[in-house]
């Protein structure tokens, strides 16, 4: 039996065909017709005017913050419960992430806490330079509240939608909220280019500046002329071709992940002390990863025991994200909030959810979890 991964790439004949077609075209560079087409197709899919294809989601976060005017010494509000890239991009600019807790009913940024910080900083005349909201595991954050707060305090909002391509909130696509949105296409995401990312924005000026900065700020001269120091952040044309093929199958992948999520909910229903990640009624998730909370006192085993039991059967699962304010990379960072994110980390487990997961493998996962339960 082969190992079951958390979220393995799901490739088909269309991916192979389009990749080889790009190869044969000899556009083997971080520029070419597939880059242009991939940008157009992601922009159309998300309902945002511009998309800029980049080498990673982290690069897209970095450029978004730069465009938002974040500078050395600034503060940027980020959720503590996220992957480190969200906060790493803040530190690339010499700015300081201020870690904010998730709300008690969701695993995303708590708007009430964001308001608390914005009010306090406004009082001392030192507003943060930006707020980054994350759509964790495919669940969208509370954008009506966050957008209205950011408007009120005149602070740019960036949407880290790295995990949420195809999710929606109040009928708007994830990535379309705030001044810029960010997607990741790394190997475990709902669609992948092996590595890659996209910055989406309604601003023509931001899109043009992002393209310039992503290509070493090369000016249109016959010789190399640079008016600024930029980055080598563009996506390869070969990988854009792969991304285009993957995007064509996005809805099928979301539907398969939705079925997997429903089968977990059904299969684990009624077991004591195990509960699914909360989902918002205001939107639809792409179900990137199905995660559960395991209360060891009720369930009879803790999250780690369940993870190791799955590992014994060569099945990958993963603890939910360790909050960033607890990471050694951010010593003495502190947290705004009471620590809901810490409980999510203590009890949370992400289950195999890849769109290529077979029903038989998923049944094995469910059976192994059931064996651990006190019933
Ligand atoms: C929430 C979040 N933000 C940012 C990133 C960074 O994306 P990338 O790995 O493409 O740089 C990821 C994923 O890796 C992520 O999950």
XYZ file of C-alpha atoms and ligand atoms in Angstrom:
391
model
C 0.000 0.000 0.000
C 1.357 3.458 -0.816
C 1.538 6.287 1.704
C -1.554 8.457 2.033
C -0.597 12.130 1.989
C -2.393 15.078 3.507
C -2.910 16.837 0.190
C -0.994 15.287 -2.683
C -0.838 16.905 -6.129
C -3.691 15.759 -8.378
C -2.440 15.759 -11.971
C -4.110 14.532 -15.150
C -3.523 14.220 -18.874
C -4.466 17.870 -19.503
C -1.641 19.028 -17.193
C 0.844 16.833 -19.055
C -0.414 18.032 -22.442
C -0.293 21.740 -21.613
C 3.088 21.504 -19.894
C 4.622 19.737 -22.913
C 2.963 22.190 -25.294
C 4.588 25.073 -23.393
C 7.879 23.189 -23.436
C 7.678 22.674 -27.200
C 6.859 26.362 -27.721
C 10.307 27.126 -26.220
C 8.845 29.802 -23.921
C 11.033 28.448 -21.149
C 11.360 31.649 -19.144
C 9.518 33.662 -16.494
C 7.593 35.290 -19.338
C 5.419 33.944 -22.149
C 1.875 33.381 -23.421
C 0.906 30.956 -20.642
C 1.882 33.492 -17.959
C -0.347 36.093 -19.618
C -3.229 33.628 -20.048
C -2.920 32.235 -16.502
C -3.105 35.763 -15.099
C -6.223 36.522 -17.154
C -7.890 33.270 -16.153
C -7.217 33.700 -12.409
C -8.409 37.326 -12.588
C -11.619 36.218 -14.340
C -12.178 33.386 -11.882
C -11.797 35.654 -8.850
C -13.673 38.587 -10.355
C -10.729 40.931 -9.796
C -9.401 43.127 -12.570
C -5.693 42.239 -12.395
C -3.608 39.203 -11.511
C 0.193 39.035 -11.403
C 1.769 35.567 -11.577
C 4.653 35.132 -9.130
C 7.101 32.496 -7.961
C 5.294 31.922 -4.635
C 2.480 33.060 -2.395
C 5.109 34.475 -0.060
C 6.430 36.673 -2.882
C 2.851 37.861 -3.477
C 2.495 38.738 0.221
C 5.824 40.574 0.217
C 4.893 42.660 -2.837
C 1.374 43.359 -1.509
C 2.816 44.809 1.682
C 5.368 46.835 -0.270
C 2.584 48.255 -2.444
C 0.557 49.028 0.672
C 3.457 51.228 1.777
C 4.662 49.112 4.710
C 8.075 50.292 5.869
C 10.706 49.467 8.419
C 9.471 50.036 11.983
C 5.771 49.800 11.051
C 3.297 47.456 12.693
C 1.135 45.045 10.670
C -1.778 43.121 12.237
C -1.720 39.415 11.368
C -3.552 36.404 12.789
C -1.439 34.270 15.089
C -3.113 31.148 13.700
C -1.553 31.028 10.249
C 1.414 29.668 8.338
C 4.624 31.599 9.018
C 4.750 33.078 5.496
C 2.019 35.594 6.438
C 4.229 37.144 9.120
C 7.569 36.425 7.427
C 6.621 38.799 4.603
C 6.046 41.529 7.208
C 9.539 41.044 8.625
C 11.128 41.147 5.125
C 10.244 44.862 5.162
C 11.636 45.433 8.649
C 8.103 45.813 9.987
C 6.724 44.092 13.101
C 3.832 41.619 13.062
C 1.263 42.167 15.818
C -0.341 38.784 16.450
C -4.113 38.739 16.912
C -6.201 35.793 18.135
C -8.941 34.037 16.195
C -12.552 34.442 17.302
C -14.246 31.817 19.461
C -16.603 30.824 16.628
C -14.074 30.645 13.799
C -10.378 29.950 13.310
C -9.907 33.281 11.536
C -9.016 36.787 12.674
C -11.370 38.184 15.331
C -12.648 41.575 14.059
C -13.450 42.704 17.627
C -9.788 42.336 18.582
C -8.669 44.050 15.381
C -10.945 46.955 16.300
C -9.467 47.076 19.807
C -5.945 47.453 18.408
C -6.985 49.984 15.750
C -8.771 52.131 18.348
C -5.803 51.989 20.727
C -3.255 52.822 17.992
C -5.444 55.665 16.662
C -5.541 57.107 20.174
C -1.743 57.353 20.269
C -1.561 58.494 16.626
C 0.316 55.435 15.402
C -1.943 53.370 13.133
C -0.653 50.034 11.828
C 0.544 50.114 8.225
C -1.696 47.200 7.178
C -3.946 44.367 8.325
C -3.548 40.887 6.799
C -6.528 38.535 7.057
C -6.033 34.831 6.292
C -8.616 32.397 4.886
C -7.438 29.466 6.969
C -7.784 25.967 5.515
C -10.163 27.402 2.892
C -12.590 29.147 5.301
C -12.983 32.853 4.559
C -12.531 35.492 7.258
C -15.241 37.967 8.280
C -14.731 40.466 5.437
C -17.758 42.728 5.913
C -16.462 43.517 9.426
C -12.768 43.683 8.489
C -13.329 45.796 5.371
C -15.468 48.274 7.255
C -12.904 48.557 10.085
C -10.002 49.067 7.690
C -11.998 51.705 5.820
C -12.896 53.477 9.078
C -9.272 53.620 10.232
C -7.840 54.094 6.735
C -5.573 51.053 6.967
C -4.993 48.835 3.905
C -6.373 45.292 4.124
C -4.488 42.437 2.441
C -6.196 39.057 1.977
C -3.916 36.045 2.378
C -6.033 33.608 0.435
C -3.140 31.219 -0.193
C -5.285 28.263 0.879
C -8.681 29.420 -0.356
C -8.787 29.659 -4.167
C -12.394 28.939 -5.127
C -13.920 29.701 -1.706
C -16.517 32.472 -1.468
C -17.824 34.934 1.119
C -21.270 36.485 0.578
C -21.073 35.450 -3.090
C -17.690 37.116 -3.600
C -14.623 35.050 -4.436
C -11.828 34.635 -1.914
C -8.903 36.856 -2.876
C -11.166 39.675 -4.008
C -11.371 41.430 -0.617
C -9.147 44.288 0.470
C -6.540 46.137 -1.576
C -4.844 42.940 -2.769
C -5.341 39.191 -2.480
C -2.755 36.436 -2.487
C -2.879 32.827 -3.738
C -0.343 30.027 -3.394
C 0.150 27.199 -5.875
C 2.700 25.225 -3.910
C 2.618 21.433 -4.009
C -0.062 20.856 -1.386
C -2.566 23.542 -2.457
C -5.919 22.913 -4.135
C -4.285 23.617 -7.484
C -0.536 23.517 -7.831
C 2.216 24.630 -10.188
C 4.729 22.808 -7.921
C 5.635 26.256 -6.622
C 4.001 29.536 -7.529
C 1.677 32.285 -6.451
C -0.555 35.105 -7.646
C -1.258 38.633 -6.498
C -4.728 39.874 -7.441
C -5.822 43.490 -7.199
C -8.396 45.895 -8.573
C -5.755 48.597 -8.873
C -4.055 49.042 -12.242
C -1.253 51.011 -10.585
C -0.597 48.221 -8.057
C -0.601 45.523 -10.759
C 1.836 47.460 -12.933
C 4.124 48.183 -9.984
C 3.981 44.518 -8.850
C 5.018 43.346 -12.339
C 7.857 45.867 -12.399
C 9.152 44.956 -8.928
C 8.868 41.226 -9.708
C 11.211 41.607 -12.682
C 14.084 43.434 -10.985
C 12.377 46.746 -11.750
C 13.665 46.532 -15.329
C 12.644 49.575 -17.327
C 11.668 49.239 -21.013
C 15.061 50.114 -22.531
C 17.280 48.068 -24.853
C 19.955 48.042 -22.151
C 19.250 47.089 -18.533
C 17.945 50.168 -16.730
C 16.639 49.959 -13.156
C 15.025 52.881 -11.349
C 14.582 50.795 -8.223
C 15.862 47.602 -6.644
C 13.357 44.864 -7.389
C 13.065 41.090 -7.082
C 13.205 37.996 -9.267
C 9.653 36.922 -8.461
C 7.960 36.045 -11.790
C 6.385 32.646 -12.456
C 7.911 30.383 -15.108
C 5.895 30.038 -18.313
C 6.102 26.238 -17.984
C 4.549 26.382 -14.524
C 1.890 28.826 -15.706
C 0.868 26.225 -18.311
C 0.548 23.653 -15.533
C -1.488 26.142 -13.499
C -3.872 26.770 -16.412
C -4.586 23.067 -16.734
C -5.098 22.757 -12.966
C -7.424 25.770 -12.910
C -9.674 24.091 -15.495
C -10.253 21.330 -12.959
C -10.705 23.609 -9.926
C -14.459 23.084 -9.585
C -14.091 19.304 -9.833
C -11.388 19.444 -7.136
C -13.562 21.569 -4.847
C -16.477 19.177 -5.333
C -14.288 16.163 -4.500
C -12.942 17.868 -1.368
C -16.470 18.794 -0.352
C -17.432 15.111 -0.620
C -14.379 14.118 1.436
C -15.258 16.687 4.112
C -18.872 15.444 4.213
C -17.707 11.819 4.497
C -15.471 12.733 7.477
C -18.328 14.582 9.178
C -20.601 11.606 8.584
C -18.037 8.955 9.543
C -16.895 10.681 12.744
C -20.351 11.905 13.765
C -21.402 10.763 17.223
C -17.898 9.997 18.497
C -17.409 11.754 21.857
C -15.020 14.710 22.026
C -14.294 15.127 18.316
C -15.638 18.130 16.456
C -15.087 19.522 12.968
C -13.529 22.902 12.262
C -16.256 25.590 12.374
C -17.471 26.842 9.012
C -19.056 30.183 8.250
C -22.647 30.330 7.047
C -21.706 33.455 5.071
C -19.719 31.611 2.436
C -18.646 28.410 0.779
C -15.307 26.762 1.477
C -13.044 25.102 -1.067
C -12.514 22.500 1.706
C -8.777 22.640 1.215
C -8.144 20.657 4.404
C -10.597 18.970 6.742
C -9.500 19.542 10.344
C -10.969 18.306 13.619
C -10.583 19.187 17.290
C -10.009 16.244 19.626
C -10.760 16.817 23.304
C -8.654 14.099 24.975
C -10.791 13.939 28.135
C -13.949 13.093 26.190
C -12.432 11.265 23.234
C -10.148 8.957 25.202
C -6.965 9.796 23.280
C -5.236 13.038 22.453
C -4.537 14.495 19.029
C -0.970 13.184 19.010
C -2.038 9.607 19.786
C -4.452 9.721 16.855
C -1.772 11.175 14.594
C 0.690 8.438 15.530
C -1.923 5.717 14.995
C -2.486 7.072 11.478
C 1.276 7.327 10.941
C 1.641 3.636 11.888
C -0.644 2.885 8.946
C 1.499 5.134 6.706
C -1.158 7.853 6.652
C -0.066 11.483 6.934
C -2.024 13.834 9.176
C -0.731 17.029 10.745
C -1.324 19.069 13.895
C -3.136 22.301 13.106
C -0.841 25.311 12.857
C 1.190 26.287 15.892
C 0.288 29.925 16.625
C 3.001 32.299 15.520
C 3.191 34.107 18.872
C 4.455 30.785 20.298
C 7.093 30.246 17.616
C 10.755 30.602 18.596
C 11.177 32.691 15.429
C 9.150 35.449 17.163
C 10.480 35.547 20.730
C 8.344 37.497 23.245
C 5.859 38.357 20.500
C 2.727 38.419 22.645
C -0.862 37.884 21.551
C -3.815 40.227 21.338
C -6.633 38.071 22.702
C -7.246 35.316 25.202
C -5.684 32.413 23.287
C -8.411 30.543 21.350
C -5.711 29.806 18.789
C -3.708 27.903 21.413
C -6.602 25.510 22.050
C -6.941 24.948 18.299
C -3.259 24.026 18.211
C -3.468 21.792 21.293
C -6.404 19.770 19.979
C -6.440 20.245 16.200
C -5.568 17.666 13.577
C -5.638 18.078 9.771
C -6.793 14.923 7.985
C -5.915 13.690 4.490
C -8.115 15.683 2.135
C -6.418 15.623 -1.276
C -8.781 15.476 -4.245
C -7.021 12.257 -5.363
C -7.747 10.537 -2.007
C -9.626 7.287 -2.658
C -12.798 6.429 -0.739
C -11.117 3.225 0.472
C -8.189 5.199 1.940
C -10.569 7.666 3.555
C -12.493 4.777 5.158
C -9.210 3.491 6.606
C -8.542 6.933 8.130
C -12.008 7.010 9.708
C -11.698 3.434 11.028
C -8.322 4.151 12.654
C -9.712 7.279 14.355
C -12.737 5.295 15.604
C -10.479 2.664 17.173
C -8.841 5.418 19.274
C -12.160 6.723 20.587
C -13.577 5.821 23.978
C -16.879 4.215 22.933
C -1.787 30.913 4.757
C -0.585 30.833 3.861
N 0.031 31.982 3.521
C 1.088 31.973 2.691
C 1.606 30.789 2.181
C 2.837 30.874 1.354
O 2.678 30.380 0.060
P 3.953 29.806 -0.717
O 4.307 28.495 -0.093
O 3.454 29.655 -2.125
O 5.034 30.800 -0.606
C 0.977 29.582 2.502
C 1.381 28.275 1.991
O 2.391 27.784 1.858
C -0.130 29.597 3.383
O -0.729 28.466 3.740
